[in-house]
Amino acid sequence: MYYSLYNLTIDSDFVLTNLPYFQKSHPANISIKQVDKLDVDVSLMNQVGAYCWLSSSSFLLSIPRLADFYVRDGQSIAVAVADDADMALVITYIQGYMLAVVMQQRGQLVLHGTVLQKNGCAIAVCGHSGSGKSTLAATLLTQGWQLVSDDVCVFDTHGKVLQGCHALNVWPDIAEVLQLSEAEPFTATMAKLQYVPQVSTTGNNGANARLGAFPLVAVYCLSEEQDDDQSDTLEEDVFAGALSEFKGMRKFAPLKANRYRTQFATAMGQDALFMQQCSAFLANTPVYGLSRGKAKLSLANLHALSDLISDSFEALV
Amino acid sequence: MMPTGIFWLASYPKSGNTWLRSFIFAMQNQSKADFTTIDINQLQTGAIASSRHWLENGLGVELDLHSTEDIESYRSDAYRFIHSQLTEPTYHKIHDANHLCVSGQRLCPADACAGALYVVRNPFDVAISFANHMGVSLDRSIEMMGTADFALLANDKKYRPQVRQRMGTWSDHVTSWVDSDLPTLLVRYEDMLSNSLVSFTKVSQFLHLPADETSVKKAIAMCHFNNLKKQEDKHGFKERPVKSKAFFRKGIVGDWQDTLSQSQIDRLIIDHAAVMQRLGYLDDKMQITPLCYPNEMCYPNKM
């Protein structure tokens, strides 16, 4: 089966979800093959994590009892699936993480962010896992925004942001607060739920949507949450959210911090390329820091955070 | 040769771990000319063992996609890899028990660290501080300390910056660390308070920090409980749980005498007699030892 993602054609042995697909294609840009066993020589690669090795053009992720993923030259993904592995989880890895690595290998700028668009203009909400990207995106989706891409923000060579998968992973407590009744478990074990927003039939048929590439109006970087708190609750009735703009050279630090798996990109030797791309694509794009404090994510607080973003967006377009 | 890699700073919560980290931070930084006080909100010792960020980076996986059980089974591999990459000693807080995992190995195995410093405190005093920390009643905190499958952050329906931490009972927790095959130093909170210089010198030697008397004394003075508490009163403390009024509460030995009922004391003794005896909190006739009472002569800090 052939699929379209990030304006590339993918020929996949695996059934991918929430992507446009078709039976026939010109030669595909990317091939995804299921293999019985991977035979990769890791001696020429750097080990960058317990389960992870890479070089400038190859990447291996070997997760016990799940699968080995081998990504090469920005063109191919070979996957050896373990016996009794959760296939939905394997596919989630392929569609998100592995295809993001493919785009990094192709030398494209990739940020760790969730992208939304309104009237053809996009914003990226960036941050580490758990910073609240998807939570904030889910809130904005209930307020007239459209999803472009979850967790991975891929730029084309002209600095536009590319259309990604049409699904968002959200924590169950947030799905409940936002009443996203369609959100449901996608894999047997994953704590997060998958939410596939309905595509609006009006207002989304602009040229940018047809081309699958959107100009980026602003980047919002969520600040890291403190990770030493053992308690199970957050402050009630407080809201400490604040928006502040990074100007001039101060933009680069948050952008670098929110590069997709920034330590991998450094090991791939892409630091200079990243700076060039930021200068070329993001020099004129405002970059904001967004702090949510320790506020409990009640509906009122989520709306207050999304209002900060919507108001600043309206002022820019 | 100087050992490199992970040293675990292990303890049941509310047993002196933050005090210990303040001391380490003071020892690491006291040569700096402008270092005059410890900022409790900037204790830059290593990540806590249960930090999602730390584990995710150490493994290279997307932690959010995996079940609590999967994550637990991956943790030793993360520690082993991080430990192998380090070129100097690093100090990481851990509240998990060093329990046996499904794989048959301990959560923190010997080939994935340089050693473990275990801080223990009289469970009578822990119960009070732990109740305050968790925002629960004394009876409930005593019950938690006696529950074999007790875990911190067991709710997986929402994002937490730390993963689930299996604690076991307070006694299980102690033995899981003290009876492991790791190079281990056991330190009692009560000794840290009443016999500071000796205790903290041992700590320094074990962690390969400077251990000369002047440095140790200076660091002890800097992280005196009253200084840490004063800072929290003035500036707050980011590690304070929402449900508790203050992280640094009393920091004393013997608070239980005025706070626990006889039945609560009895319950703790029934649950933990063997380990309390082993640690010197009960004698061989099951009587509460002087260790559990405030030592007026030595308090607050015998230098």
Coordinates of C-alpha atoms in Angstrom, one line a residue, chain A residues 11-277:
Chain A
D11 CA 5.5 2.3 0.2
S12 CA 4.7 0.3 3.3
D13 CA 4.4 -3.4 4.3
F14 CA 2.6 -2.2 7.4
V15 CA -0.9 -0.8 7.4
L16 CA -0.5 2.8 8.5
T17 CA -3.4 4.8 10.0
N18 CA -4.9 8.2 9.5
L19 CA -3.0 8.9 6.3
P20 CA -4.1 9.4 2.7
Y21 CA -3.5 6.1 0.9
F22 CA -3.6 4.8 -2.6
Q23 CA -3.0 1.5 -4.5
K24 CA -0.5 2.6 -7.1
S25 CA 2.2 5.1 -7.3
H26 CA 5.3 6.3 -9.1
P27 CA 8.4 5.0 -7.3
A28 CA 8.0 5.8 -3.7
N29 CA 10.3 8.2 -1.8
I30 CA 10.4 6.0 1.3
S31 CA 10.0 2.2 1.7
I32 CA 9.0 0.5 4.9
K33 CA 9.7 -3.2 4.9
Q34 CA 9.0 -5.9 7.4
V35 CA 11.9 -8.3 7.7
D36 CA 12.4 -11.5 9.7
K37 CA 15.7 -10.4 11.3
L38 CA 17.9 -7.3 11.0
D39 CA 21.6 -7.8 10.5
V40 CA 23.1 -4.4 11.5
D41 CA 26.8 -3.8 12.4
V42 CA 26.6 -1.4 15.2
S43 CA 30.4 -1.2 15.5
L44 CA 30.4 1.8 13.1
M45 CA 27.6 3.6 14.9
N46 CA 27.5 5.6 18.1
Q47 CA 25.3 4.3 20.9
V48 CA 23.2 7.2 22.0
G49 CA 20.8 5.4 24.3
A50 CA 20.4 1.9 25.8
Y51 CA 18.4 0.8 22.8
C52 CA 19.6 3.2 20.2
W53 CA 22.6 3.6 17.8
L54 CA 23.2 6.0 15.0
S55 CA 25.6 7.4 12.4
S56 CA 25.1 10.3 10.0
S57 CA 23.0 8.2 7.7
S58 CA 21.7 5.3 9.7
F59 CA 19.7 4.8 12.9
L60 CA 18.9 1.6 14.8
L61 CA 16.3 1.4 17.6
S62 CA 16.1 -2.0 19.3
I63 CA 13.3 -2.3 21.8
P64 CA 13.1 -5.6 23.8
R65 CA 10.0 -7.6 23.1
L66 CA 8.7 -5.1 20.6
A67 CA 10.8 -4.6 17.4
D68 CA 14.1 -3.5 15.9
F69 CA 13.8 -0.5 13.6
Y70 CA 16.6 0.4 11.1
V71 CA 16.3 3.7 9.3
R72 CA 18.8 4.4 6.5
D73 CA 19.7 7.2 4.1
G74 CA 16.4 9.0 4.6
Q75 CA 14.9 6.4 2.3
S76 CA 14.1 3.1 4.0
I77 CA 12.9 1.7 7.3
A78 CA 13.3 -2.0 7.9
V79 CA 11.4 -3.5 10.9
A80 CA 11.9 -6.9 12.5
V81 CA 8.9 -7.4 14.8
A82 CA 9.3 -9.6 17.9
D83 CA 7.0 -12.5 18.5
D84 CA 3.7 -11.4 20.2
A85 CA 4.6 -7.8 19.8
D86 CA 1.8 -5.2 20.0
M87 CA 1.5 -4.3 16.3
A88 CA -0.4 -1.1 17.0
L89 CA 2.6 0.1 19.1
V90 CA 5.0 -0.9 16.3
I91 CA 3.0 1.1 13.8
T92 CA 2.8 4.1 16.2
Y93 CA 6.6 4.1 16.4
I94 CA 6.9 3.9 12.6
Q95 CA 4.5 6.7 11.9
G96 CA 5.9 9.1 14.5
Y97 CA 9.5 8.5 15.7
M98 CA 10.9 6.6 12.7
L99 CA 9.5 8.8 10.0
A100 CA 10.7 11.9 12.0
V101 CA 14.2 10.3 11.9
V102 CA 13.8 9.7 8.1
M103 CA 13.1 13.4 7.7
Q104 CA 16.1 14.3 9.9
Q105 CA 18.3 12.0 7.7
R106 CA 17.0 13.8 4.6
G107 CA 18.4 17.0 6.2
Q108 CA 15.0 18.6 6.8
L109 CA 14.4 20.8 9.9
V110 CA 12.4 18.8 12.5
L111 CA 11.2 20.3 15.7
H112 CA 9.6 18.5 18.7
G113 CA 6.2 20.1 18.4
T114 CA 2.6 19.8 17.6
V115 CA 1.4 21.9 14.7
L116 CA -2.1 23.5 14.2
Q117 CA -3.4 25.8 11.5
K118 CA -6.2 28.3 11.1
N119 CA -7.1 29.8 7.7
G120 CA -3.9 28.2 6.3
C121 CA -1.6 29.8 8.8
A122 CA 0.2 27.4 11.2
I123 CA 1.6 27.6 14.7
A124 CA 3.9 25.1 16.4
V125 CA 3.5 24.2 20.1
C126 CA 6.9 22.8 21.1
G127 CA 8.2 21.1 24.2
H128 CA 9.6 17.9 25.7
S129 CA 7.4 14.9 26.2
G130 CA 5.0 15.7 28.9
S131 CA 5.3 19.4 28.6
G132 CA 1.7 19.6 27.5
K133 CA 1.9 20.0 23.7
S134 CA -0.8 17.6 22.9
T135 CA -3.0 18.8 25.8
L136 CA -2.8 22.4 24.6
A137 CA -3.3 21.2 20.9
A138 CA -6.4 19.2 22.0
T139 CA -7.8 22.4 23.6
L140 CA -7.1 24.5 20.5
L141 CA -8.8 21.8 18.3
T142 CA -12.0 22.4 20.3
Q143 CA -11.7 26.1 19.4
G144 CA -11.7 26.0 15.6
W145 CA -8.1 25.1 14.9
Q146 CA -7.1 22.2 12.6
L147 CA -4.4 19.6 13.3
V148 CA -1.4 19.6 11.0
S149 CA 0.9 17.2 12.9
D150 CA 1.3 15.8 16.4
D151 CA 4.6 15.7 18.2
V152 CA 6.7 16.2 15.1
C153 CA 7.0 19.5 13.2
V154 CA 8.6 18.9 9.8
F155 CA 9.7 21.8 7.5
D156 CA 10.0 21.6 3.8
T157 CA 12.9 23.2 1.9
H158 CA 11.1 26.5 1.7
G159 CA 10.5 26.8 5.4
K160 CA 6.8 25.7 5.3
V161 CA 5.5 23.2 7.8
L162 CA 4.3 19.9 6.3
Q163 CA 1.1 18.0 6.9
G164 CA 1.6 15.0 9.2
C165 CA -0.6 12.3 10.6
H166 CA -4.1 13.2 11.4
A167 CA -4.3 12.0 15.0
L168 CA -3.4 13.3 18.4
N169 CA -2.3 11.3 21.5
V170 CA -3.8 12.7 24.7
W171 CA -3.7 11.6 28.3
P172 CA -7.1 10.2 29.6
D173 CA -7.5 12.9 32.2
I174 CA -7.3 15.6 29.5
A175 CA -9.7 13.7 27.2
E176 CA -12.1 13.7 30.1
V177 CA -11.7 17.4 30.9
L178 CA -12.2 18.4 27.2
Q179 CA -15.0 15.8 26.7
L180 CA -13.2 14.2 23.7
S181 CA -15.5 11.2 23.8
E182 CA -14.1 9.9 20.5
A183 CA -10.6 9.5 22.1
E184 CA -9.9 5.8 22.6
P185 CA -7.0 3.4 23.3
F186 CA -4.9 2.8 20.2
T187 CA -2.7 0.1 21.6
A188 CA -3.3 -2.5 24.2
T189 CA -0.9 -1.0 26.8
M190 CA -0.4 2.7 25.9
A191 CA -1.6 5.0 28.7
K192 CA -2.4 7.7 26.2
L193 CA -5.6 7.7 24.1
Q194 CA -5.7 8.5 20.4
Y195 CA -8.0 11.3 19.2
V196 CA -8.7 11.7 15.5
P197 CA -10.3 15.2 15.1
Q198 CA -12.9 15.6 12.5
V199 CA -11.7 17.6 9.5
S200 CA -13.7 20.7 9.0
T201 CA -15.4 20.8 5.6
T202 CA -15.4 24.6 5.6
G203 CA -12.5 26.9 5.8
N204 CA -9.9 24.2 5.3
N205 CA -9.9 24.1 1.5
G206 CA -7.3 26.8 1.0
A207 CA -4.3 26.5 -1.2
N208 CA -2.0 25.7 1.7
A209 CA -4.1 22.8 2.8
R210 CA -4.3 21.4 -0.7
L211 CA -0.5 21.6 -1.0
G212 CA -0.1 20.1 2.5
A213 CA 2.4 22.9 3.5
F214 CA 1.6 25.8 5.8
P215 CA 3.6 29.0 6.5
L216 CA 4.5 29.1 10.2
V217 CA 3.4 32.2 12.0
A218 CA 4.8 31.6 15.5
V219 CA 6.5 29.0 17.7
Y220 CA 5.3 28.5 21.3
C221 CA 7.8 26.7 23.5
L222 CA 6.3 25.2 26.7
S223 CA 8.6 25.3 29.6
E224 CA 9.7 22.2 31.4
E225 CA 7.8 21.0 34.3
Q226 CA 9.5 20.4 37.6
D227 CA 10.1 16.6 37.9
D228 CA 10.7 16.2 41.6
D229 CA 7.2 16.3 42.9
Q230 CA 5.9 13.0 44.2
S231 CA 2.4 14.0 44.9
D232 CA -0.5 13.1 42.7
T233 CA -2.2 16.4 42.5
L234 CA -1.6 19.9 41.3
E235 CA -2.6 23.3 42.6
E236 CA -6.3 24.0 42.6
D237 CA -7.6 27.4 41.6
V238 CA -4.3 28.9 40.6
F239 CA -3.2 29.8 37.2
A240 CA 0.4 30.9 36.6
G241 CA 0.5 30.8 32.8
A242 CA 2.6 33.5 31.1
L243 CA 3.7 34.2 27.6
S244 CA 7.1 35.9 26.9
E245 CA 8.8 36.5 23.6
F246 CA 12.4 35.4 22.8
K247 CA 14.0 38.1 20.7
G248 CA 17.0 38.2 18.4
M249 CA 19.7 35.6 19.2
R250 CA 17.8 34.5 22.3
K251 CA 15.5 32.6 20.0
F252 CA 18.1 30.0 19.1
A253 CA 18.4 28.4 22.5
P254 CA 14.7 27.4 22.8
L255 CA 14.6 26.3 19.2
K256 CA 17.7 24.1 19.7
A257 CA 16.2 22.7 22.9
N258 CA 13.0 21.8 21.0
R259 CA 14.8 20.3 18.0
Y260 CA 13.5 16.8 17.5
R261 CA 15.7 14.5 19.7
T262 CA 18.3 17.2 19.7
Q263 CA 21.0 14.9 21.1
F264 CA 20.6 12.6 18.1
A265 CA 20.7 15.4 15.6
T266 CA 24.0 16.5 17.3
A267 CA 25.4 13.0 17.0
M268 CA 24.3 13.0 13.3
G269 CA 26.5 16.1 12.8
Q270 CA 23.6 18.4 12.0
D271 CA 24.2 21.3 14.4
A272 CA 25.5 23.7 11.7
L273 CA 22.7 22.7 9.3
F274 CA 20.2 23.4 12.1
M275 CA 21.5 26.9 12.7
Q276 CA 21.4 27.6 9.0
Q277 CA 17.9 26.4 8.7

